[in-house]
Structure formats: C-alpha cells, structure tokens
Tab-separated table of C-alpha atoms in Angstrom:
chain	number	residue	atom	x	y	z
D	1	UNK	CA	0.000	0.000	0.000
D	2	UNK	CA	1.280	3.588	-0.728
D	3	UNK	CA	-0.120	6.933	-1.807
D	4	UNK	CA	0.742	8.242	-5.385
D	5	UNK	CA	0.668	12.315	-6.222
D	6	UNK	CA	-1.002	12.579	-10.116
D	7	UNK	CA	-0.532	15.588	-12.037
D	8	UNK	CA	-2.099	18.200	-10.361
D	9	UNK	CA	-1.061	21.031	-7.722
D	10	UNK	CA	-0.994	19.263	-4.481
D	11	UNK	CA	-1.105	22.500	-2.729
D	12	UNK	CA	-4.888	23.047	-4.022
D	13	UNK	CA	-5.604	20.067	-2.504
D	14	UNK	CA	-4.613	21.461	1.026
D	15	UNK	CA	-6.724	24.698	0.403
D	16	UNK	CA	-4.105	26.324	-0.899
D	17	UNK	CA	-4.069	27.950	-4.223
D	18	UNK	CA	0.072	28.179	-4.812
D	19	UNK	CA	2.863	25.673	-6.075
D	20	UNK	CA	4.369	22.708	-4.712
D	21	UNK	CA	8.030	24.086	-4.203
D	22	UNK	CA	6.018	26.872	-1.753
D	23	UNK	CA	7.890	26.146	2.029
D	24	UNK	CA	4.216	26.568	3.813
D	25	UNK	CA	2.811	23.611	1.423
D	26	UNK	CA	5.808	21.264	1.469
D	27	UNK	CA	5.756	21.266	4.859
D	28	UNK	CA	1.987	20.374	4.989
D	29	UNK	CA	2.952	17.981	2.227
D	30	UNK	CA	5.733	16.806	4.188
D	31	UNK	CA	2.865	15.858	7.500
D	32	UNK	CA	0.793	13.655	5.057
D	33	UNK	CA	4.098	12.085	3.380
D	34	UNK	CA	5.809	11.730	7.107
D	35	UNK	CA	1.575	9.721	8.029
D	36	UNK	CA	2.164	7.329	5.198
D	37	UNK	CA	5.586	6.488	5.704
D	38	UNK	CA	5.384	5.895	9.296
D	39	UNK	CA	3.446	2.695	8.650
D	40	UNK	CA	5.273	1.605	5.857
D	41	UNK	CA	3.449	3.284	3.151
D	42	UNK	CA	5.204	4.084	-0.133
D	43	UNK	CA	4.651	7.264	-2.145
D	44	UNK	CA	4.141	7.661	-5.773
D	45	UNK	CA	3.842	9.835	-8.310
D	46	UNK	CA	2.803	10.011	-11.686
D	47	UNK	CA	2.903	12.756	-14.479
D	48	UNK	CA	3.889	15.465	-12.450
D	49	UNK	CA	6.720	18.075	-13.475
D	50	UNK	CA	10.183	16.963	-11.996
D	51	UNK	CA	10.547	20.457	-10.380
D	52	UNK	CA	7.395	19.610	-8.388
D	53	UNK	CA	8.425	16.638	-6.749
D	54	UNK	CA	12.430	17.031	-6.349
D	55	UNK	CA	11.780	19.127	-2.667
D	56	UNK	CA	10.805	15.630	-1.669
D	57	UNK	CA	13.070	13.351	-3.520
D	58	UNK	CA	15.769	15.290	-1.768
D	59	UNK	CA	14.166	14.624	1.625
D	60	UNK	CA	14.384	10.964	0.804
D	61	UNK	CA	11.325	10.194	0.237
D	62	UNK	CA	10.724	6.578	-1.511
D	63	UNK	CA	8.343	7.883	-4.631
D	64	UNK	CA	7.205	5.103	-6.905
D	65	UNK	CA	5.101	5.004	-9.940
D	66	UNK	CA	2.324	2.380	-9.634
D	67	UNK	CA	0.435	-0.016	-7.483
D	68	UNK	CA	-0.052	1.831	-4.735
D	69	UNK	CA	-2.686	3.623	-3.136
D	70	UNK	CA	-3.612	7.089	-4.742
D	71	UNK	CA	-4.927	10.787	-3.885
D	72	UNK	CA	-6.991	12.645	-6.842
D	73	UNK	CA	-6.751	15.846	-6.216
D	74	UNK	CA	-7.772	17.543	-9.654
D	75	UNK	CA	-10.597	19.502	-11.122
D	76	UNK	CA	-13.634	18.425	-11.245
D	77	UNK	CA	-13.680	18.132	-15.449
D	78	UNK	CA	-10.490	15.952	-15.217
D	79	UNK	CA	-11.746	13.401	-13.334
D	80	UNK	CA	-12.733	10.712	-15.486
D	81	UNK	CA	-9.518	11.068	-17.540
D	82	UNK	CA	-7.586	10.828	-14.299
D	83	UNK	CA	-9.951	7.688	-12.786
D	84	UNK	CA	-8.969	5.802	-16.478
D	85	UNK	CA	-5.291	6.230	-16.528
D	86	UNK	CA	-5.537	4.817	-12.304
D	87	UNK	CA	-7.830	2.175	-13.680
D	88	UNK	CA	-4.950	1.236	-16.146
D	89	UNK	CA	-2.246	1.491	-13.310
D	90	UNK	CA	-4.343	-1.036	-11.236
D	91	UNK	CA	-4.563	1.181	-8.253
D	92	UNK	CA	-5.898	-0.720	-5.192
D	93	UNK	CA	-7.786	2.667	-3.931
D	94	UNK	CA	-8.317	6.180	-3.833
D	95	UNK	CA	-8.543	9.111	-1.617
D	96	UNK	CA	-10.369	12.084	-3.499
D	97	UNK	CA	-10.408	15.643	-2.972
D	98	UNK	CA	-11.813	16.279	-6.512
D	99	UNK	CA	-14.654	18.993	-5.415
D	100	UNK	CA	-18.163	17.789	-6.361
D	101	UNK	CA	-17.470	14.595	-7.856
D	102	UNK	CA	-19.612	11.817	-6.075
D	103	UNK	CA	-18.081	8.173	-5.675
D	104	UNK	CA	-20.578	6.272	-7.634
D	105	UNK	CA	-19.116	8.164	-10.292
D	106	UNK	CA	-15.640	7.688	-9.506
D	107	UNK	CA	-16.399	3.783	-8.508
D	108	UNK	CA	-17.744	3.290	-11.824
D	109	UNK	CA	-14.877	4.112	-13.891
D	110	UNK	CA	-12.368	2.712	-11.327
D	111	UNK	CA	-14.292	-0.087	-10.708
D	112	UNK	CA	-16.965	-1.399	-8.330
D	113	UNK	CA	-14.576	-3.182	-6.339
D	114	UNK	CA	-11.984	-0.270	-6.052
D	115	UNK	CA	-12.732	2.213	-2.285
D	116	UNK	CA	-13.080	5.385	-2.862
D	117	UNK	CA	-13.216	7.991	0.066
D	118	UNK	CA	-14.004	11.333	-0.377
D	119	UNK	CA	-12.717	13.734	1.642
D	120	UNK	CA	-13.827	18.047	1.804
D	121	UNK	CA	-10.599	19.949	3.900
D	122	UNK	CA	-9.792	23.229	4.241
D	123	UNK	CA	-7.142	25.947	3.646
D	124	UNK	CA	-5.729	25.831	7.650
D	125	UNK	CA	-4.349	21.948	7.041
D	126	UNK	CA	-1.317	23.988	5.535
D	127	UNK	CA	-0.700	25.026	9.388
D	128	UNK	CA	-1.945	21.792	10.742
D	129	UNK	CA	-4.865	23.041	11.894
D	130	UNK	CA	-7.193	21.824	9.307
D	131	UNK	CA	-11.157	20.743	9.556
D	132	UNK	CA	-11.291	17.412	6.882
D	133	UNK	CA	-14.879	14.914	6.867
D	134	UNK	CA	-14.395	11.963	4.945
D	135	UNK	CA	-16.964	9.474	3.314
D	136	UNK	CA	-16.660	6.226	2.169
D	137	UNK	CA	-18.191	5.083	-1.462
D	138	UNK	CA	-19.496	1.181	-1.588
D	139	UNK	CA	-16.900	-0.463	-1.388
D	140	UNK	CA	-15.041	1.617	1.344
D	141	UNK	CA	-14.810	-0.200	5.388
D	142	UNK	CA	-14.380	1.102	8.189
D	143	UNK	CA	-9.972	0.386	7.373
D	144	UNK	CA	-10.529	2.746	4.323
D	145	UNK	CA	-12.216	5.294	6.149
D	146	UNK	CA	-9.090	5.144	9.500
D	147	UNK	CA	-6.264	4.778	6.445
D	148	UNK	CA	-7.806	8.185	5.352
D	149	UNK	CA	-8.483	9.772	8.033
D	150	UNK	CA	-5.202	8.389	9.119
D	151	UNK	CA	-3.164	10.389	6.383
D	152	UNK	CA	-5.525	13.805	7.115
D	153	UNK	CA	-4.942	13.934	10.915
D	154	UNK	CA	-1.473	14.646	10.401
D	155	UNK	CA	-2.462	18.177	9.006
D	156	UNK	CA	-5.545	18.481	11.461
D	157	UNK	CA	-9.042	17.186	12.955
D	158	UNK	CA	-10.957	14.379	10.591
D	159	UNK	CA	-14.590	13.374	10.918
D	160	UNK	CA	-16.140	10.519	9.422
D	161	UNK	CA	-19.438	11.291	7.774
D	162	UNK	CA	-22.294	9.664	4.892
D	163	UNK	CA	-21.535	11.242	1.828
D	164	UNK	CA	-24.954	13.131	1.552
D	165	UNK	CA	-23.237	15.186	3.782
D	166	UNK	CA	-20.304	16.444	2.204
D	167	UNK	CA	-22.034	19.457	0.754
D	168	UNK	CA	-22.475	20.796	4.371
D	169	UNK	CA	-19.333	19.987	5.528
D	170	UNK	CA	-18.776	22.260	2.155
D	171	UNK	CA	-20.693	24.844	3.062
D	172	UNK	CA	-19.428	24.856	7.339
D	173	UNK	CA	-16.412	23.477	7.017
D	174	UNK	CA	-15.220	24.230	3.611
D	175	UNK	CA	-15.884	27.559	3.159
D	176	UNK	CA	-15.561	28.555	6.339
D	177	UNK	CA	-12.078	29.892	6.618
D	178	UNK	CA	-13.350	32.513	3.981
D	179	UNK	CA	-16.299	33.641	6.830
D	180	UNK	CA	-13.657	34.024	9.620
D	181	UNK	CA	-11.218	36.137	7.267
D	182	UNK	CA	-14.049	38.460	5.947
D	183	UNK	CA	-14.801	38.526	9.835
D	184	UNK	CA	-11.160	39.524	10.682
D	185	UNK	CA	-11.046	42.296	7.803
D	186	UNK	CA	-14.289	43.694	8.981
D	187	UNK	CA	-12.603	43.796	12.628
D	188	UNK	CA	-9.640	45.386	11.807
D	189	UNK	CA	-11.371	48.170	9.711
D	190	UNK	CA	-13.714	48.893	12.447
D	191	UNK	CA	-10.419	49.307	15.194
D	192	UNK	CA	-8.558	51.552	12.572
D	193	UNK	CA	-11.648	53.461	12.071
D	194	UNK	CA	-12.066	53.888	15.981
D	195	UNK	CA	-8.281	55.261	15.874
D	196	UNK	CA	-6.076	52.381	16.280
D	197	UNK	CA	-2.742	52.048	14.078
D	198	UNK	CA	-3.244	49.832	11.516
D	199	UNK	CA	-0.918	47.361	12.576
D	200	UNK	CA	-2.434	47.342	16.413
D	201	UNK	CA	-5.573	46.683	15.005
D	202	UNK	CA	-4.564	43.734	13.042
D	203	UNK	CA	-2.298	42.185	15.607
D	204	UNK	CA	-5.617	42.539	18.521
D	205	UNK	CA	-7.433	41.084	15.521
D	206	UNK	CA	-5.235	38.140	14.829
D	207	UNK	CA	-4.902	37.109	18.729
D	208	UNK	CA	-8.587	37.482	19.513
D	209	UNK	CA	-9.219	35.042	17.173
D	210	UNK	CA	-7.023	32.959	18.058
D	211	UNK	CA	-7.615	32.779	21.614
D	212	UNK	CA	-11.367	32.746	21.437
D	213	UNK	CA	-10.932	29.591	18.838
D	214	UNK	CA	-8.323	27.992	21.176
D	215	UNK	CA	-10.627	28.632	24.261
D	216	UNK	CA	-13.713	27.328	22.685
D	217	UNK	CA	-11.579	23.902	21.661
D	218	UNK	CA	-10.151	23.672	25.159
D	219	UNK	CA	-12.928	24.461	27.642
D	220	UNK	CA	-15.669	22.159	28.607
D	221	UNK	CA	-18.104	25.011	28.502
D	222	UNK	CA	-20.140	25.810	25.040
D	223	UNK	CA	-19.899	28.581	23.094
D	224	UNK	CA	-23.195	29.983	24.271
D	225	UNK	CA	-21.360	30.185	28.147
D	226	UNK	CA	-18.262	31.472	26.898
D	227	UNK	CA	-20.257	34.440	25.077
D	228	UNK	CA	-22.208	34.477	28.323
D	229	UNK	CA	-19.214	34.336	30.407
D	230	UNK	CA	-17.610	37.956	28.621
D	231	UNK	CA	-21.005	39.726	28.357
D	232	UNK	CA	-21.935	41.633	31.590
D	233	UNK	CA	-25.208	43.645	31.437
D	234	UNK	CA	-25.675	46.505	30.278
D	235	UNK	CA	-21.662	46.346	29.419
D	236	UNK	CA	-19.586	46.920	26.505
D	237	UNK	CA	-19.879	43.721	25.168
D	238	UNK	CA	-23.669	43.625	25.594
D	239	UNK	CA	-23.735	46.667	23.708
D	240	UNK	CA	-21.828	45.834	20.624
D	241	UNK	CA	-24.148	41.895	20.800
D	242	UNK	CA	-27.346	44.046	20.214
D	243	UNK	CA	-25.870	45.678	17.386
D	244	UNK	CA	-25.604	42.131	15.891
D	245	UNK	CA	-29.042	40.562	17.238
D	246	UNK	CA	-30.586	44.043	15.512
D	247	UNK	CA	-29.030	42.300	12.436
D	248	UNK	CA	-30.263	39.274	12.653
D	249	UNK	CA	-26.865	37.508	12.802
D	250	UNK	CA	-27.572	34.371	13.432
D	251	UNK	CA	-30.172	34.181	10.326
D	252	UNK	CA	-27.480	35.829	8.310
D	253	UNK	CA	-25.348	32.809	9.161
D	254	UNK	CA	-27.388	30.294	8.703
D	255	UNK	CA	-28.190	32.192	4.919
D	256	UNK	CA	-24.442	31.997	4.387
D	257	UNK	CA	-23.953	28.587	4.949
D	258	UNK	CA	-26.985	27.517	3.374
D	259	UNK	CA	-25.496	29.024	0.136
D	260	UNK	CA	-22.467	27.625	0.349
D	261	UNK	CA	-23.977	24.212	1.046
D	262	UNK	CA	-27.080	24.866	-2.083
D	263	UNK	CA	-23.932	25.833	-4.358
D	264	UNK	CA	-22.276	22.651	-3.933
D	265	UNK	CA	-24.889	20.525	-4.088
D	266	UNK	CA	-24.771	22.147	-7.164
D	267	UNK	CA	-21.573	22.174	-8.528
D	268	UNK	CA	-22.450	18.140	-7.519
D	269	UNK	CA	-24.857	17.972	-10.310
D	270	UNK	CA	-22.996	19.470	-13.168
C-alpha cells in the first residue's frame, strides 16, 4: 500500500491555491508524506513536473510510480480522464479531494470493487490546523475510512461522515475559513476606524481570534457560556451583541452557509 501524487497542484488540494516548491505547502505535504511512511506506506507519483516533486526526492522520500494507493486531487472536469489512466495502473484505492465529484461516479470508472473515500478539507491543514470529513463510497470499510483519516490527521481534525453530507461539511467546514477572514477584515477596519494604528488593530485582531478559537476547543463550557461568560449587562460587550441581534446575525449565518452548502450541491450535479 502507498499513496501516489497525479498531475495536479498538491497544494490546491490542502486549500491552498500556490505551487508545490512553496515552504508553507511542502511542509503540509511533508505531514501527510511523514503519516504514510510511518506505517510503511510508499509514495508515488505520476505525471507530475520533476521540479514539483524534487523538494521531496531530496528529503528521501521513496516515490514510486504504480500499485499503490492514490490521492486525486484535480478539477472536477479531469476526473474521469484521471480515474482511467488509475484504472490502467491497477490502483488498489483512492482518496479524493476532486470537489463535487460523487463516488458512484468515480467507482464506476475505477471499478466497483476499487474504495473510494471522499474527503472536503480546508485551507488551515497547511498550518496543521485543518477541519477534513471523509466518506466512504461502496466499497469503502471502516480500514478505508481510518487509512484516510489516518493520512488527514497529520495536518488536522478528521470526521467521518455519509456522503450526503459532504455538501455541508462544504458549506461549514469548507468555506468557512473565507467567513472568519471576511470577519477579521471587517474587525480590523472597524479598530482603525475607531483610531487604532493599523498594525495594532490587526495584531488585537489576529490574537482574539485565536484565543477565542483555542478557548472554545479547550474548555468544557459551550460557546453559548463562553459568550455568556464575557457579556456583563448593560456592558460593553452587551452593547456591541445588540448591534448584531438588531441584524439578525444568526439568520445571516445560517443564509451563508446555506449558500455555500445549495452551491455545492450544485456544482455536484454538473
């Protein structure tokens, strides 16, 4: 068993729109290839640009060609070229991160007896602190679904979901990075605007997040009682909360990822 790169930019994969020589996605690159080869996994690669892969081939890595187990990680038009040419190379199974592409359709080009797991990340894997759900196709078990998840907890948190689910995960998960970074811009603007320096603003930005996500992950209480627990009434923090209730926030969020999750069902269908 291995895991073989195709031709395609890895790094877009990860969440990552860049190339495979950038340090940031090696290094994320390097978690999944250091997963695999810890038990015994081999790598391999096929069609991909020399350049691409020599940042690993000088790290040692043992990169074959066939045989071996395989990640797509291509656009979604691609696929079925991609799923012949593995069928060809007798691949035993496949990890996809092909957006959209269901694994009926994958299964029936690979094979009905080849697993297929599909898996939705997102862009923080290339610090290790990625969100990744995985689903299993028909012929997937429950080893399919831990060698996956497996290879994705070394670049963050996996769950294991059906695959009817996926477009959620799409439209929490997914596309959620995007949410929080429109969230920190809008921060930032408003502390500049209220006088700060730029660059105070976005350093009280950056650590706020930060600590409220790492609080949230590490307390026992829920993110209701943390809110709770900062908001005194008739306080500062009370008074900037009614400013978003007047809103409607929470509908707003919901809306969001609603049309997140609608678009890639969509997307789904072609």
């Amino acid at each position: 068993d291995g895991i073989m790169l195709g031709p395609y930019d890895l790094s877009a994969s990860l969440g990552k729109m860049g190339q495979l020589d950038d340090p940031a996605v090696v290094d994320a690159i390097e978690r999944i290839f250091q997963a695999c080869q810890s038990t015994g996994m081999p790598i391999g690669y096929f069609g991909v640009n020399a350049d691409a892969v020599r940042p690993y081939l000088e790290k040692g890595y043992n990169l074959i060609l066939a045989g071996v187990d395989t990640l797509v990680a291509v656009k979604p038009h691609v696929v079925a070229d991609v799923c012949a040419d593995l069928a060809a190379l007798g691949v035993p199974r496949v990890l996809s991160i092909a957006a959209g592409i269901r694994t009926n359709a994958m299964e029936a080009i690979l094979g009905p007896d080849v697993p297929v797991v599909r898996v939705m990340p997102n862009t923080p894997s290339i610090v290790g602190e990625g969100a990744a759900a995985v689903a299993g196709g028909r012929a997937a078990t429950t080893d399919d679904l831990d060698w996956a998840s497996g290879i994705l907890s070394a670049v963050g948190k996996v769950v294991v979901v059906d695959e009817d689910l996926l477009d959620a995960v799409t439209g929490l998960s997914g596309s959620g990075p995007a949410y929080v970074f429109l969230l920190a811009e809008a921060l930032m603007d408003a502390g500049e605007g209220e006088g700060l320096p730029r660059d105070v603003a976005v350093a009280l930005t950056e650590q706020t997040l930060l600590g409220a996500a790492t609080l949230l992950r590490q307390s026992e209480e829920t993110a209701a009682t943390l809110r709770q627990n900062v908001t005194s009434a008739c306080g500062t923090t009370a008074a900037g909360l009614a400013v978003f209730e007047a809103g409607d926030f929470r509908s707003m969020v919901r809306d969001v990822v609603a049309a997140a999750t609608e678009r890639s069902r969509q997307l789904g269908a072609g």
